[in-house]
PDB file of C-alpha atoms in Angstrom:
ATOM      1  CA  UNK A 928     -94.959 -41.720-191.946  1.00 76.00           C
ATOM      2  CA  UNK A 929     -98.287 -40.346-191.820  1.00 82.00           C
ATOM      3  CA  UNK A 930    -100.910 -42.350-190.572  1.00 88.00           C
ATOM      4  CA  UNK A 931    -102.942 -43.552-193.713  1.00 89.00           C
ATOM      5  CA  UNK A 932     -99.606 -44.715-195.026  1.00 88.00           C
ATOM      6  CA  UNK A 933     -98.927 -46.446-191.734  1.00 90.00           C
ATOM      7  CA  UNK A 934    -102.382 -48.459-191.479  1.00 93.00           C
ATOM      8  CA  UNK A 935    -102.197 -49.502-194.962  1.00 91.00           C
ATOM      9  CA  UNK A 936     -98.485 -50.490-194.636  1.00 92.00           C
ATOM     10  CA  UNK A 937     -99.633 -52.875-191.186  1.00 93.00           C
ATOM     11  CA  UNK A 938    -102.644 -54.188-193.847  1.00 94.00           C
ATOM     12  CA  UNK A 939    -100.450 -54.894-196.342  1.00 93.00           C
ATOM     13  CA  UNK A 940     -98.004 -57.101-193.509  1.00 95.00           C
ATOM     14  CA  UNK A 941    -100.864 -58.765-192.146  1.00 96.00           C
ATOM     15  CA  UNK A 942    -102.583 -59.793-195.327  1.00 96.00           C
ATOM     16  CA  UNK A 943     -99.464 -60.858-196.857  1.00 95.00           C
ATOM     17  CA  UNK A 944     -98.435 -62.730-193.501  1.00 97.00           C
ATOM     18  CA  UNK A 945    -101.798 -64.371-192.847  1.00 97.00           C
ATOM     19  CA  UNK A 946    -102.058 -65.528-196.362  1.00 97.00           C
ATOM     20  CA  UNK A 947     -98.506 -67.583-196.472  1.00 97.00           C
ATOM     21  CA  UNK A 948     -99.823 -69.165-193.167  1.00 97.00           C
ATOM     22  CA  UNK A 949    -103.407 -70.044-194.334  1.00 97.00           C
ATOM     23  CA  UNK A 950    -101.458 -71.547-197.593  1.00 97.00           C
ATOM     24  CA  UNK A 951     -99.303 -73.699-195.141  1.00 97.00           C
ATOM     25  CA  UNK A 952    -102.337 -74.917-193.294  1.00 96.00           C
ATOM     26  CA  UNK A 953    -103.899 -75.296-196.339  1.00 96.00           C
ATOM     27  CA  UNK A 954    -100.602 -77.736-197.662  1.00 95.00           C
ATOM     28  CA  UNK A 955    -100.580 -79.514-194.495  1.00 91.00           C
ATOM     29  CA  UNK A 956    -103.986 -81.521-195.399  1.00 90.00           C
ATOM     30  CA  UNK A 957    -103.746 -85.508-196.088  1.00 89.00           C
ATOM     31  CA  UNK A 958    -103.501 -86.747-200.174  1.00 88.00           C
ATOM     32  CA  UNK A 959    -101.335 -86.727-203.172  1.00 88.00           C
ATOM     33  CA  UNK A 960    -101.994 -85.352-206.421  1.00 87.00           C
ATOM     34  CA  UNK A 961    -105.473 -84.268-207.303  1.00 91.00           C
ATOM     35  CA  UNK A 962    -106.632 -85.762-204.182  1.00 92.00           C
ATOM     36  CA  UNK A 963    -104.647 -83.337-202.388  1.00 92.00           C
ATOM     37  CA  UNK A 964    -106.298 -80.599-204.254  1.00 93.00           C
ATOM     38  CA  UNK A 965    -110.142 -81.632-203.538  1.00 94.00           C
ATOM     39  CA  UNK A 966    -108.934 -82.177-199.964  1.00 93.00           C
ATOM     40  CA  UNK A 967    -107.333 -78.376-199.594  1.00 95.00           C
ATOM     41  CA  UNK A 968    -110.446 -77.236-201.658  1.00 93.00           C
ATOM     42  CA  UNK A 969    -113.215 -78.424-199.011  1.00 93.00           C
ATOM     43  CA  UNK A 970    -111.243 -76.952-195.923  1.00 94.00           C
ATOM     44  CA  UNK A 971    -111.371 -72.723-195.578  1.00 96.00           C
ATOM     45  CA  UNK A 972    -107.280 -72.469-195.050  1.00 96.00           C
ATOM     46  CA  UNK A 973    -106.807 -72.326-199.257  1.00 96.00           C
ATOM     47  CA  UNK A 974    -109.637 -69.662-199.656  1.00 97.00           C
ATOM     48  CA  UNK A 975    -108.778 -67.773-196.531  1.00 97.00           C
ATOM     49  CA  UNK A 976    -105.047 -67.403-198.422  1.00 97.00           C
ATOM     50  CA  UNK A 977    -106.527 -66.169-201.565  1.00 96.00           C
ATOM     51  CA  UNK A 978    -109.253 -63.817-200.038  1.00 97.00           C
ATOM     52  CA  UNK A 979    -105.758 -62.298-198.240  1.00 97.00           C
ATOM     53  CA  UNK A 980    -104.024 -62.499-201.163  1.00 94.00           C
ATOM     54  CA  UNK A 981    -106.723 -60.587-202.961  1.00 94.00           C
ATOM     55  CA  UNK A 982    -106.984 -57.935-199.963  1.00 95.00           C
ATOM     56  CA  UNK A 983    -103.403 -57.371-200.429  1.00 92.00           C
ATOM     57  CA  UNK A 984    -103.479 -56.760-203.932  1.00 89.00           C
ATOM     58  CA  UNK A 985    -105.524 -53.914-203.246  1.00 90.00           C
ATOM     59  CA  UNK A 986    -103.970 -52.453-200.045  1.00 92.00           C
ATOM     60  CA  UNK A 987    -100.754 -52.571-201.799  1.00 88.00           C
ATOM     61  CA  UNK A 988    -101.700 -50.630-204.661  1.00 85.00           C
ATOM     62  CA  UNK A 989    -103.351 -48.345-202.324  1.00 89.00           C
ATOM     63  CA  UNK A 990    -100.315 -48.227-200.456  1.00 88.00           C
ATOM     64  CA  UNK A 991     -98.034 -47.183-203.436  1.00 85.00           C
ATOM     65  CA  UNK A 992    -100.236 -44.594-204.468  1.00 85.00           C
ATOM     66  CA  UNK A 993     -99.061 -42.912-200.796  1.00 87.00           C
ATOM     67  CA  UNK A 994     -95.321 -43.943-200.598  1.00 85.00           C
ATOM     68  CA  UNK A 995     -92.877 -44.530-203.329  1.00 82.00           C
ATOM     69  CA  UNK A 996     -91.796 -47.948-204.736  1.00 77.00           C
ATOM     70  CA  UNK A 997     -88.441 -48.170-203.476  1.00 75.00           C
ATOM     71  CA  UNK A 998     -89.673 -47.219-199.828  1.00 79.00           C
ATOM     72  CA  UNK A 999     -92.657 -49.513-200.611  1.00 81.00           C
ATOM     73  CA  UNK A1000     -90.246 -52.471-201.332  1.00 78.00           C
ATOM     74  CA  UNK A1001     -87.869 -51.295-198.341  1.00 79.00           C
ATOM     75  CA  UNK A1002     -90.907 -51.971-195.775  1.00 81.00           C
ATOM     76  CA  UNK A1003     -92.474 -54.956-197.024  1.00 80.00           C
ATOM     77  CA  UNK A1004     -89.158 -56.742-196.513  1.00 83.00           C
ATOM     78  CA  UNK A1005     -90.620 -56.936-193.019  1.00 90.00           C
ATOM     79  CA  UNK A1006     -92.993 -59.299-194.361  1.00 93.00           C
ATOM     80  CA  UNK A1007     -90.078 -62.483-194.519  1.00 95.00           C
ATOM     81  CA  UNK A1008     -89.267 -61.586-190.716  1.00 94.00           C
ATOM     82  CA  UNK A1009     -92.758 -62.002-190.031  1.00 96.00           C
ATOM     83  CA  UNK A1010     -93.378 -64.978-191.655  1.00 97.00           C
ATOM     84  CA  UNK A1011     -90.472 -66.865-190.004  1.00 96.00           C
ATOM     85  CA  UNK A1012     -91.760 -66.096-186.809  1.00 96.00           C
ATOM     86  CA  UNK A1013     -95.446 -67.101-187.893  1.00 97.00           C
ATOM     87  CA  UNK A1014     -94.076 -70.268-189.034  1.00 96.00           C
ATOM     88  CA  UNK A1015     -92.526 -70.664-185.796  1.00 96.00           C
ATOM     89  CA  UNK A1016     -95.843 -69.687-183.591  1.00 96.00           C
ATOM     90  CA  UNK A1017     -98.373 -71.845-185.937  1.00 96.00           C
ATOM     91  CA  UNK A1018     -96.327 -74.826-187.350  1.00 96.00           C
ATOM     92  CA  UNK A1019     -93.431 -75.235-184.794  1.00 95.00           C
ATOM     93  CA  UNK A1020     -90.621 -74.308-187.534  1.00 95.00           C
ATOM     94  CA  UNK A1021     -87.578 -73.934-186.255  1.00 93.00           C
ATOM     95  CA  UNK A1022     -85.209 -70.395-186.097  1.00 94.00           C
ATOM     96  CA  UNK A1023     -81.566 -71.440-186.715  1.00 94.00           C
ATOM     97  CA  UNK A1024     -78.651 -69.323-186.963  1.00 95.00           C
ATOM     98  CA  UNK A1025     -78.558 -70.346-190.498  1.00 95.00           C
ATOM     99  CA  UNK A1026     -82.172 -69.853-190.980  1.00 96.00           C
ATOM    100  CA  UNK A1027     -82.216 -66.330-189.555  1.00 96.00           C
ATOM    101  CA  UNK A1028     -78.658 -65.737-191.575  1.00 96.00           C
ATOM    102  CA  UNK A1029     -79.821 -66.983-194.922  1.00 96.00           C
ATOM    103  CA  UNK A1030     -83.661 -64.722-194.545  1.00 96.00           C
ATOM    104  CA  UNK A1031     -81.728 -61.476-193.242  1.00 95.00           C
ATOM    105  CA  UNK A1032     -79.422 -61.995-196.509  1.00 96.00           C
ATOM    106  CA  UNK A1033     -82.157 -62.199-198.777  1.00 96.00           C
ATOM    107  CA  UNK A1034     -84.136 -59.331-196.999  1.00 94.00           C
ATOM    108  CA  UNK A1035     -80.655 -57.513-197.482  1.00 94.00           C
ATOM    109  CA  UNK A1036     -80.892 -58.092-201.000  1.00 95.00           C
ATOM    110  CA  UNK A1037     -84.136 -57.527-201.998  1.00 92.00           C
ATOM    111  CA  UNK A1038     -83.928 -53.908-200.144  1.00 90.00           C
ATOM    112  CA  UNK A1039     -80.492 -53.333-201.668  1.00 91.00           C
ATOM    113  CA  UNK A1040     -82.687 -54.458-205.148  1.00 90.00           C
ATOM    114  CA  UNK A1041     -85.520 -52.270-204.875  1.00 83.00           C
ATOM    115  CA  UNK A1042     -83.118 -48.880-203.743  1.00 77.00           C
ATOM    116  CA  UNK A1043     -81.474 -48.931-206.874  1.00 71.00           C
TER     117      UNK A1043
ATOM    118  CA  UNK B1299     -78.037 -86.076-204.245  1.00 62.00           C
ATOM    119  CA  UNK B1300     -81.077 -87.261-202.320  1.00 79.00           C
ATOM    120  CA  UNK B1301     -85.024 -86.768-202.670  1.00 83.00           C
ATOM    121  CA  UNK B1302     -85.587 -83.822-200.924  1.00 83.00           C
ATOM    122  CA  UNK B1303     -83.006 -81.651-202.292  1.00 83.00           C
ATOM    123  CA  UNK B1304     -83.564 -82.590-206.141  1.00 87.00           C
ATOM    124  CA  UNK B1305     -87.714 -81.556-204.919  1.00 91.00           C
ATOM    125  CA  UNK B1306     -86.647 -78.755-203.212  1.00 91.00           C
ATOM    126  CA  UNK B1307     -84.381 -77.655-206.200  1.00 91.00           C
ATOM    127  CA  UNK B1308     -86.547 -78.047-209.073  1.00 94.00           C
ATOM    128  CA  UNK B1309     -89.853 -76.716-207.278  1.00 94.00           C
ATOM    129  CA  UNK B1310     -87.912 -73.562-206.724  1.00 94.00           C
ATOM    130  CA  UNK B1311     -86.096 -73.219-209.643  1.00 94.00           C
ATOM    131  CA  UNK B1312     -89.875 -73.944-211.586  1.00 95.00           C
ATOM    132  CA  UNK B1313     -91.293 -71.774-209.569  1.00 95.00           C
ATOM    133  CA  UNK B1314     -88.729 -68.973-210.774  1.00 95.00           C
ATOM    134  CA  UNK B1315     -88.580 -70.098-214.087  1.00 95.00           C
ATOM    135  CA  UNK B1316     -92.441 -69.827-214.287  1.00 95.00           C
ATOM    136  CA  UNK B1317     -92.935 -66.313-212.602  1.00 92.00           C
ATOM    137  CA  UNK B1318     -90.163 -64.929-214.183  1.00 93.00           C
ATOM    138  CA  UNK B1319     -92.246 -66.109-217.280  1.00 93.00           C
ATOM    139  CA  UNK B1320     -95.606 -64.219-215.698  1.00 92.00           C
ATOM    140  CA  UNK B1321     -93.888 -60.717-214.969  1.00 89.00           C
ATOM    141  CA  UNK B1322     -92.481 -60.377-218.349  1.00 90.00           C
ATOM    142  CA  UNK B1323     -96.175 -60.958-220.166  1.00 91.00           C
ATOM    143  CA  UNK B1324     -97.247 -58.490-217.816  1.00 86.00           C
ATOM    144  CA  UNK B1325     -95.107 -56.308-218.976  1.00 85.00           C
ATOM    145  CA  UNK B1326     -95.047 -57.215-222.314  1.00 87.00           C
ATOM    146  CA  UNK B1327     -98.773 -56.674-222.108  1.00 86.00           C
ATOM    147  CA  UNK B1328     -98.784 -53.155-220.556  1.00 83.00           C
ATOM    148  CA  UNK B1329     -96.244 -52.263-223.621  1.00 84.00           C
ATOM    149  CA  UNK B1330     -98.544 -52.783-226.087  1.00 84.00           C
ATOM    150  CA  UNK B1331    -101.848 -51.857-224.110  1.00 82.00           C
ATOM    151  CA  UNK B1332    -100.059 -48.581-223.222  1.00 79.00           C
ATOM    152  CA  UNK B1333    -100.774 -45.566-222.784  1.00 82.00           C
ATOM    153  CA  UNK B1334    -102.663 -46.496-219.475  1.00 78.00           C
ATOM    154  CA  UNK B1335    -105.464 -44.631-218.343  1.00 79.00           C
ATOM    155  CA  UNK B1336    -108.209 -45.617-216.068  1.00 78.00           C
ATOM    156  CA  UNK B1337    -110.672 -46.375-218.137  1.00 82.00           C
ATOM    157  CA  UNK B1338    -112.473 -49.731-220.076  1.00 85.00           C
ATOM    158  CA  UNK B1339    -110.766 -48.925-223.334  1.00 84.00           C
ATOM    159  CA  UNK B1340    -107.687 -49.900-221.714  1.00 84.00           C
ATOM    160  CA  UNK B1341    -108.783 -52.739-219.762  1.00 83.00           C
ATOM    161  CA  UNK B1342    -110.468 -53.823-222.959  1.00 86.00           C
ATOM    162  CA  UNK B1343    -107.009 -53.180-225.028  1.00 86.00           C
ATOM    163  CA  UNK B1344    -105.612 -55.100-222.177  1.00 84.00           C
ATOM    164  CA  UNK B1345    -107.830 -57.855-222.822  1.00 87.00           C
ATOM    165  CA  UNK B1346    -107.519 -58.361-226.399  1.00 87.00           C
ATOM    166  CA  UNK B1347    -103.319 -58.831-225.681  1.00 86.00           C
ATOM    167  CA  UNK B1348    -102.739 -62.097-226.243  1.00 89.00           C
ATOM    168  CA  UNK B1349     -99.781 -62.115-223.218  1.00 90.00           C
ATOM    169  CA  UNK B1350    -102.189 -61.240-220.426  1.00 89.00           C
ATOM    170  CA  UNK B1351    -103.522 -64.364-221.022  1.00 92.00           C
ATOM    171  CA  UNK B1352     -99.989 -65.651-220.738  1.00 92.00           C
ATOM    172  CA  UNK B1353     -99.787 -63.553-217.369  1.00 91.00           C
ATOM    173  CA  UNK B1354    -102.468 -65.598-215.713  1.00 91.00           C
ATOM    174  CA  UNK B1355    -101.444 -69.033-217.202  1.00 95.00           C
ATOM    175  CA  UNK B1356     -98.227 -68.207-215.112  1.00 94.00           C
ATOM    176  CA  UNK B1357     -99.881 -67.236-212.104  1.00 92.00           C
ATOM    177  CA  UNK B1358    -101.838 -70.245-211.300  1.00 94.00           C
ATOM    178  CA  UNK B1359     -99.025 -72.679-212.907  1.00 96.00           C
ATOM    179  CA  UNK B1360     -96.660 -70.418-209.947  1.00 95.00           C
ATOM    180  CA  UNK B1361     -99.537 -70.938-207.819  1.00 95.00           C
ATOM    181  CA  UNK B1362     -99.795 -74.864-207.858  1.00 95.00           C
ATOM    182  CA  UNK B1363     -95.725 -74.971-207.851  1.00 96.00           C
ATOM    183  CA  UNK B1364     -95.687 -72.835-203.993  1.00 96.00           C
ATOM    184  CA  UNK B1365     -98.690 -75.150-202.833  1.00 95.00           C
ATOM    185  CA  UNK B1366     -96.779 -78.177-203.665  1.00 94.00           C
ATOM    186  CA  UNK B1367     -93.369 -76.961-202.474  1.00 95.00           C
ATOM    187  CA  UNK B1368     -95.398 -76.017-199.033  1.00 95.00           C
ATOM    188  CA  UNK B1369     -96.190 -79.069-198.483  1.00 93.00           C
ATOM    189  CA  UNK B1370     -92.911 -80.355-197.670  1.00 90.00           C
ATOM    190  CA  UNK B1371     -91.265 -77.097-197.216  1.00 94.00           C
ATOM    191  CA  UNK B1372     -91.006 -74.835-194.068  1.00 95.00           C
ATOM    192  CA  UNK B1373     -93.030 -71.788-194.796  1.00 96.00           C
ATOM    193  CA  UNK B1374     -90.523 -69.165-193.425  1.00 96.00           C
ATOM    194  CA  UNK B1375     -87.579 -70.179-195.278  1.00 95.00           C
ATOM    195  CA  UNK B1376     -90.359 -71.338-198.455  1.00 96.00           C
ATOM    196  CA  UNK B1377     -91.348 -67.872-198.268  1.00 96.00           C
ATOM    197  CA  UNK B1378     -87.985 -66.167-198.109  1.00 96.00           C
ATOM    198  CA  UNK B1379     -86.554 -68.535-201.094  1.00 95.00           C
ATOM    199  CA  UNK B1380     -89.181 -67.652-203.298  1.00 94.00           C
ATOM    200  CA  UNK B1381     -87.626 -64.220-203.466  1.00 94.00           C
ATOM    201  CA  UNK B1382     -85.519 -65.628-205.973  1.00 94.00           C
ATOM    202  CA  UNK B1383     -87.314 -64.013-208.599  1.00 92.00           C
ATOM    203  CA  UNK B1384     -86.639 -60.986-207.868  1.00 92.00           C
ATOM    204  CA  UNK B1385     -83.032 -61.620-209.345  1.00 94.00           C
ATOM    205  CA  UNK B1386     -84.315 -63.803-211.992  1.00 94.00           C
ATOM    206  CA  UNK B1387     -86.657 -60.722-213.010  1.00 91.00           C
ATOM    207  CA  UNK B1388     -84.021 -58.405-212.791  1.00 91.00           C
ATOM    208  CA  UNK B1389     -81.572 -60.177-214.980  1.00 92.00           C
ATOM    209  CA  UNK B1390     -84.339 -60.970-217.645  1.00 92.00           C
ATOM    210  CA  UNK B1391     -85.319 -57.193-217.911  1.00 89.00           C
ATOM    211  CA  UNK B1392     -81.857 -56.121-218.535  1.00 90.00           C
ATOM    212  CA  UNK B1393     -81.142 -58.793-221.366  1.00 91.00           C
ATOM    213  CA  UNK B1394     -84.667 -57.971-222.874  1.00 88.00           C
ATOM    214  CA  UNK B1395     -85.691 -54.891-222.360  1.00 85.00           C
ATOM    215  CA  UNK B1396     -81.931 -53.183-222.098  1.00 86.00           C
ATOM    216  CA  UNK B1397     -83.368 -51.637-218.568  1.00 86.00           C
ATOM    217  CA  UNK B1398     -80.193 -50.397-217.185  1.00 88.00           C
ATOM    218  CA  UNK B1399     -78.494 -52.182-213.766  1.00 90.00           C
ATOM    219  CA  UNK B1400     -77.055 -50.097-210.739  1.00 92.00           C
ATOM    220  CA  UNK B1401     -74.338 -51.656-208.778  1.00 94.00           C
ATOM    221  CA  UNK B1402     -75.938 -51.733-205.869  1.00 93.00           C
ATOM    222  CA  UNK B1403     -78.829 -53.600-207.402  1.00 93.00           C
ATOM    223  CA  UNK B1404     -76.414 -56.393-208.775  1.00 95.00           C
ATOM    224  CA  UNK B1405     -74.839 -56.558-205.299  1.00 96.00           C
ATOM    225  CA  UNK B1406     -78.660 -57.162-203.850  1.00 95.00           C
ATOM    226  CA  UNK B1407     -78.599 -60.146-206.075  1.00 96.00           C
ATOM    227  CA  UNK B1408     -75.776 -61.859-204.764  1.00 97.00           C
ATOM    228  CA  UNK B1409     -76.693 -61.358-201.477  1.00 97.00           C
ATOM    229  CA  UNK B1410     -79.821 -63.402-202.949  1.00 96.00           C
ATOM    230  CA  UNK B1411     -78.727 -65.896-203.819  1.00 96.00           C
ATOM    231  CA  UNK B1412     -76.212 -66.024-200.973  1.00 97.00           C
ATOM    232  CA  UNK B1413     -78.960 -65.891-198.783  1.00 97.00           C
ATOM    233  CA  UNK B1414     -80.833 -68.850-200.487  1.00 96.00           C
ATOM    234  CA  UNK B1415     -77.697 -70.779-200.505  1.00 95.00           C
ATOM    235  CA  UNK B1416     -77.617 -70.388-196.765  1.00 96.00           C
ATOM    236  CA  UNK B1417     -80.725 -71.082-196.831  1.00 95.00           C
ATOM    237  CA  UNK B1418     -80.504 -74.453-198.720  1.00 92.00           C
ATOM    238  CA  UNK B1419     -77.612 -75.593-196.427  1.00 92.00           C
ATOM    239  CA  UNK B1420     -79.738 -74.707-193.109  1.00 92.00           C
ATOM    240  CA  UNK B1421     -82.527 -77.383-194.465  1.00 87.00           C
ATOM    241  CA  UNK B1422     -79.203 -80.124-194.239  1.00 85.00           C
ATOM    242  CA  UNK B1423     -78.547 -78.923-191.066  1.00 84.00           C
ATOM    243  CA  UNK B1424     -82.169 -79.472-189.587  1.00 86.00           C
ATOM    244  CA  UNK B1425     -83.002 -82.359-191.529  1.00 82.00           C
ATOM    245  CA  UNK B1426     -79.724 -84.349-189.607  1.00 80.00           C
ATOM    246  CA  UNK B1427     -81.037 -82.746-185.884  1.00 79.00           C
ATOM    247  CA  UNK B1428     -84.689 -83.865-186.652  1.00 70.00           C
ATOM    248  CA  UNK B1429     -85.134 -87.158-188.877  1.00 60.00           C
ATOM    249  CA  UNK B1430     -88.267 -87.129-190.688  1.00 56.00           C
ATOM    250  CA  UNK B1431     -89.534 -83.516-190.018  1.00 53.00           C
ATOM    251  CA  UNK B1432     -89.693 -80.771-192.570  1.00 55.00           C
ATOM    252  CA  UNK B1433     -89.262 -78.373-190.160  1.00 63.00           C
TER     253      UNK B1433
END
């Protein structure tokens, strides 16, 4: 892979990682309902995940522009692996065999998906 | 069936129902916006289509669906289940817009929803190990 394709591919994992674990944190605040909202509103996790969310937007279309979809698709899957372990590191989730079964399944799929 | 598995069922199955909803305005939108060209007379052609408006509705309703489903839900697996759409998507294209299915694509989607199943049945399993903890 050459190495534009390469740093925006790492961009795209880390802005799609970092933004499902700044939505987490963002979840994890006190409240129900709209209360909930105005508390995950005044606290930086929520915008940090959209601010990644629209950074990824971009560096993914920048990334397709350099690789083609199906190979596009084929590396993001990474993304779910990195996310488990995220969730492990920040929020003490746990990695069962079933866990790790049922996410390397549907990474399976979705690569199986996109190559066809 | 108890509490957490009817909210863990319908979140996800909203949440597919609803961006299943999103990608097809999107690409019900490009149709008629098309041909695309980089320029503001398509984003403005874009615009005037009523189901981009439809698009974004879809978004945010997908949007407030994952935060509440995070909430309670383990991000990893959250994350991985929400891949569901993908099949959803699929399926929806071929019935509406006759796009044409390999094998090996239908074969990704079983192992899909395989994997979510496994998924669903490795939240029981955690749930009896650690009382009280979405973890």
């Amino acid at each position: 892979m050459p190495p534009i394709s390469f740093a925006l591919w790492l961009l795209v994992l880390v802005f799609d990682t970092g933004g499902q674990l700044a939505f987490k944190a963002a979840s994890g605040v006190p409240g129900e309902g709209l209360g909930h909202w105005r508390a995950m509103a005044v606290r930086p996790w929520l915008w940090l995940g959209i601010a990644a969310f629209t950074c990824e937007f971009v560096t993914w279309l920048a990334f397709l522009s350099v690789v083609p979809l199906a190979e596009g698709v084929l590396l993001s899957c990474l993304n779910m692996a990195a996310v488990m372990l995220g969730g492990r590191w920040l929020f003490g989730e746990r990695l069962t065999a079933r866990r790790l079964l049922g996410v390397a399944l549907i990474t399976l799929g979705v690569v199986l998906v996109g190559a066809g | 069936m108890n509490t957490r598995w009817r909210f863990y069922l319908v979140g996800f199955l909203l949440l597919m129902a609803i961006d299943t909803g999103a990608q097809l305005c999107f690409k019900l939108a490009a149709t008629h916006a098309a041909p695309f060209a980089a320029d503001p007379g398509w984003l403005l052609r874009v615009l005037r289509e009523p189901w981009v408006y439809g698009a974004i509705a879809g978004y945010l309703g997908a949007f407030v669906t994952y935060m509440t489903l995070l909430k309670h839900a383990p991000v990893g697996p959250a994350f991985a289940a929400s891949h569901l759409q993908v099949v959803s998507v699929m399926a929806a294209s071929a019935w509406l817009f006759g796009e044409r299915l390999a094998p090996l694509q239908l074969v990704g989607a079983a192992l899909i929803v395989l994997g979510i199943l496994v998924l669903a049945r490795a939240e029981d399993e955690v749930a009896q190990t650690t009382p009280g903890h979405a973890r």
